[in-house]
Amino acid sequence: MRSDTEDNKKQQAGRILVIDDDEMTQKNLRRILEKLGHQVSTYGNPLRALQRLEETPYDVIISDFRMPYLDGLELLNRAKRLSPGVEVILITGYASL
């Protein structure tokens, strides 16, 4: 028998796109989010991640702020143009921006 909590997790699960050039961060976020029931895709290259966003809808993007090729703010702007309803969370390992 399923608990109400398990049913709520399935109903609230979403598709999440994680973009970070640090592989350990990708791995940790994937592990945590999948454990919560979410479908997670990870990318180290923000340009490739945007290509994926053109093909696949996501509910949330979690992205590093400082990355090669494209910074987090530009990624946010492009992602919102491709998918206006997507929520974007920017993270950073740096103490200051």
PDB file of N, CA, C and O in Angstrom, residues 42-71:
ATOM      1  N   THR A  42      21.520  16.319 -16.907  1.00  0.00           N
ATOM      2  CA  THR A  42      22.651  17.162 -16.521  1.00  0.00           C
ATOM      3  C   THR A  42      23.522  17.487 -17.726  1.00  0.00           C
ATOM      4  O   THR A  42      23.700  16.644 -18.614  1.00  0.00           O
ATOM      5  N   TYR A  43      24.044  18.704 -17.719  1.00  0.00           N
ATOM      6  CA  TYR A  43      24.941  19.163 -18.780  1.00  0.00           C
ATOM      7  C   TYR A  43      26.039  20.012 -18.170  1.00  0.00           C
ATOM      8  O   TYR A  43      25.795  20.808 -17.270  1.00  0.00           O
ATOM      9  N   GLY A  44      27.253  19.872 -18.695  1.00  0.00           N
ATOM     10  CA  GLY A  44      28.377  20.700 -18.293  1.00  0.00           C
ATOM     11  C   GLY A  44      28.566  21.885 -19.212  1.00  0.00           C
ATOM     12  O   GLY A  44      29.209  22.852 -18.867  1.00  0.00           O
ATOM     13  N   ASN A  45      27.971  21.814 -20.405  1.00  0.00           N
ATOM     14  CA  ASN A  45      28.089  22.869 -21.404  1.00  0.00           C
ATOM     15  C   ASN A  45      26.730  23.557 -21.552  1.00  0.00           C
ATOM     16  O   ASN A  45      25.757  22.934 -21.977  1.00  0.00           O
ATOM     17  N   PRO A  46      26.636  24.838 -21.214  1.00  0.00           N
ATOM     18  CA  PRO A  46      25.342  25.525 -21.273  1.00  0.00           C
ATOM     19  C   PRO A  46      24.758  25.620 -22.688  1.00  0.00           C
ATOM     20  O   PRO A  46      23.536  25.620 -22.854  1.00  0.00           O
ATOM     21  N   LEU A  47      25.610  25.671 -23.695  1.00  0.00           N
ATOM     22  CA  LEU A  47      25.098  25.749 -25.066  1.00  0.00           C
ATOM     23  C   LEU A  47      24.407  24.445 -25.461  1.00  0.00           C
ATOM     24  O   LEU A  47      23.347  24.460 -26.095  1.00  0.00           O
ATOM     25  N   ARG A  48      24.982  23.329 -25.065  1.00  0.00           N
ATOM     26  CA  ARG A  48      24.336  22.029 -25.336  1.00  0.00           C
ATOM     27  C   ARG A  48      23.043  21.891 -24.537  1.00  0.00           C
ATOM     28  O   ARG A  48      22.067  21.311 -25.008  1.00  0.00           O
ATOM     29  N   ALA A  49      23.046  22.411 -23.325  1.00  0.00           N
ATOM     30  CA  ALA A  49      21.838  22.359 -22.499  1.00  0.00           C
ATOM     31  C   ALA A  49      20.703  23.146 -23.151  1.00  0.00           C
ATOM     32  O   ALA A  49      19.546  22.703 -23.149  1.00  0.00           O
ATOM     33  N   LEU A  50      21.017  24.294 -23.734  1.00  0.00           N
ATOM     34  CA  LEU A  50      19.986  25.084 -24.422  1.00  0.00           C
ATOM     35  C   LEU A  50      19.461  24.347 -25.650  1.00  0.00           C
ATOM     36  O   LEU A  50      18.266  24.424 -25.956  1.00  0.00           O
ATOM     37  N   GLN A  51      20.343  23.631 -26.348  1.00  0.00           N
ATOM     38  CA  GLN A  51      19.879  22.814 -27.478  1.00  0.00           C
ATOM     39  C   GLN A  51      18.869  21.772 -26.992  1.00  0.00           C
ATOM     40  O   GLN A  51      17.857  21.531 -27.636  1.00  0.00           O
ATOM     41  N   ARG A  52      19.164  21.164 -25.854  1.00  0.00           N
ATOM     42  CA  ARG A  52      18.247  20.165 -25.291  1.00  0.00           C
ATOM     43  C   ARG A  52      16.923  20.813 -24.901  1.00  0.00           C
ATOM     44  O   ARG A  52      15.854  20.228 -25.094  1.00  0.00           O
ATOM     45  N   LEU A  53      16.975  22.021 -24.363  1.00  0.00           N
ATOM     46  CA  LEU A  53      15.769  22.733 -23.955  1.00  0.00           C
ATOM     47  C   LEU A  53      14.869  23.027 -25.154  1.00  0.00           C
ATOM     48  O   LEU A  53      13.651  23.066 -25.022  1.00  0.00           O
ATOM     49  N   GLU A  54      15.462  23.211 -26.323  1.00  0.00           N
ATOM     50  CA  GLU A  54      14.667  23.422 -27.541  1.00  0.00           C
ATOM     51  C   GLU A  54      13.848  22.179 -27.880  1.00  0.00           C
ATOM     52  O   GLU A  54      12.765  22.279 -28.438  1.00  0.00           O
ATOM     53  N   GLU A  55      14.373  20.997 -27.537  1.00  0.00           N
ATOM     54  CA  GLU A  55      13.738  19.731 -27.895  1.00  0.00           C
ATOM     55  C   GLU A  55      12.829  19.179 -26.803  1.00  0.00           C
ATOM     56  O   GLU A  55      11.872  18.457 -27.096  1.00  0.00           O
ATOM     57  N   THR A  56      13.141  19.476 -25.545  1.00  0.00           N
ATOM     58  CA  THR A  56      12.468  18.854 -24.413  1.00  0.00           C
ATOM     59  C   THR A  56      12.023  19.911 -23.417  1.00  0.00           C
ATOM     60  O   THR A  56      12.833  20.740 -23.003  1.00  0.00           O
ATOM     61  N   PRO A  57      10.762  19.880 -22.999  1.00  0.00           N
ATOM     62  CA  PRO A  57      10.314  20.849 -21.993  1.00  0.00           C
ATOM     63  C   PRO A  57      10.800  20.474 -20.590  1.00  0.00           C
ATOM     64  O   PRO A  57      10.854  19.298 -20.242  1.00  0.00           O
ATOM     65  N   TYR A  58      11.166  21.461 -19.813  1.00  0.00           N
ATOM     66  CA  TYR A  58      11.575  21.277 -18.422  1.00  0.00           C
ATOM     67  C   TYR A  58      10.757  22.205 -17.543  1.00  0.00           C
ATOM     68  O   TYR A  58      10.343  23.281 -17.972  1.00  0.00           O
ATOM     69  N   ASP A  59      10.579  21.785 -16.298  1.00  0.00           N
ATOM     70  CA  ASP A  59       9.864  22.614 -15.328  1.00  0.00           C
ATOM     71  C   ASP A  59      10.809  23.589 -14.636  1.00  0.00           C
ATOM     72  O   ASP A  59      10.441  24.716 -14.335  1.00  0.00           O
ATOM     73  N   VAL A  60      12.032  23.111 -14.385  1.00  0.00           N
ATOM     74  CA  VAL A  60      13.012  23.902 -13.630  1.00  0.00           C
ATOM     75  C   VAL A  60      14.396  23.716 -14.241  1.00  0.00           C
ATOM     76  O   VAL A  60      14.753  22.616 -14.670  1.00  0.00           O
ATOM     77  N   ILE A  61      15.162  24.796 -14.245  1.00  0.00           N
ATOM     78  CA  ILE A  61      16.581  24.745 -14.606  1.00  0.00           C
ATOM     79  C   ILE A  61      17.363  25.191 -13.376  1.00  0.00           C
ATOM     80  O   ILE A  61      17.067  26.235 -12.790  1.00  0.00           O
ATOM     81  N   ILE A  62      18.343  24.384 -12.994  1.00  0.00           N
ATOM     82  CA  ILE A  62      19.283  24.768 -11.940  1.00  0.00           C
ATOM     83  C   ILE A  62      20.634  24.926 -12.626  1.00  0.00           C
ATOM     84  O   ILE A  62      21.154  23.966 -13.199  1.00  0.00           O
ATOM     85  N   SER A  63      21.162  26.135 -12.590  1.00  0.00           N
ATOM     86  CA  SER A  63      22.387  26.409 -13.353  1.00  0.00           C
ATOM     87  C   SER A  63      23.423  27.133 -12.517  1.00  0.00           C
ATOM     88  O   SER A  63      23.100  28.016 -11.713  1.00  0.00           O
ATOM     89  N   ASP A  64      24.668  26.782 -12.761  1.00  0.00           N
ATOM     90  CA  ASP A  64      25.787  27.514 -12.197  1.00  0.00           C
ATOM     91  C   ASP A  64      25.776  28.922 -12.791  1.00  0.00           C
ATOM     92  O   ASP A  64      25.351  29.124 -13.937  1.00  0.00           O
ATOM     93  N   PHE A  65      26.234  29.881 -12.019  1.00  0.00           N
ATOM     94  CA  PHE A  65      26.283  31.262 -12.495  1.00  0.00           C
ATOM     95  C   PHE A  65      27.502  31.507 -13.371  1.00  0.00           C
ATOM     96  O   PHE A  65      27.419  32.182 -14.396  1.00  0.00           O
ATOM     97  N   ARG A  66      28.648  30.927 -12.980  1.00  0.00           N
ATOM     98  CA  ARG A  66      29.893  31.134 -13.728  1.00  0.00           C
ATOM     99  C   ARG A  66      30.278  29.845 -14.439  1.00  0.00           C
ATOM    100  O   ARG A  66      30.617  28.853 -13.805  1.00  0.00           O
ATOM    101  N   MET A  67      30.225  29.908 -15.776  1.00  0.00           N
ATOM    102  CA  MET A  67      30.577  28.747 -16.592  1.00  0.00           C
ATOM    103  C   MET A  67      31.274  29.223 -17.858  1.00  0.00           C
ATOM    104  O   MET A  67      31.101  30.368 -18.271  1.00  0.00           O
ATOM    105  N   PRO A  68      32.033  28.330 -18.488  1.00  0.00           N
ATOM    106  CA  PRO A  68      32.609  28.700 -19.781  1.00  0.00           C
ATOM    107  C   PRO A  68      31.513  28.798 -20.843  1.00  0.00           C
ATOM    108  O   PRO A  68      30.450  28.198 -20.685  1.00  0.00           O
ATOM    109  N   TYR A  69      31.745  29.542 -21.864  1.00  0.00           N
ATOM    110  CA  TYR A  69      30.866  29.717 -23.033  1.00  0.00           C
ATOM    111  C   TYR A  69      29.709  30.684 -22.789  1.00  0.00           C
ATOM    112  O   TYR A  69      29.326  31.407 -23.690  1.00  0.00           O
ATOM    113  N   LEU A  70      29.119  30.659 -21.580  1.00  0.00           N
ATOM    114  CA  LEU A  70      27.896  31.438 -21.339  1.00  0.00           C
ATOM    115  C   LEU A  70      27.716  31.598 -19.838  1.00  0.00           C
ATOM    116  O   LEU A  70      27.778  30.612 -19.106  1.00  0.00           O
ATOM    117  N   ASP A  71      27.475  32.822 -19.367  1.00  0.00           N
ATOM    118  CA  ASP A  71      27.246  32.957 -17.933  1.00  0.00           C
ATOM    119  C   ASP A  71      25.777  32.708 -17.592  1.00  0.00           C
ATOM    120  O   ASP A  71      24.927  32.577 -18.470  1.00  0.00           O
TER     121      ASP A  71
END
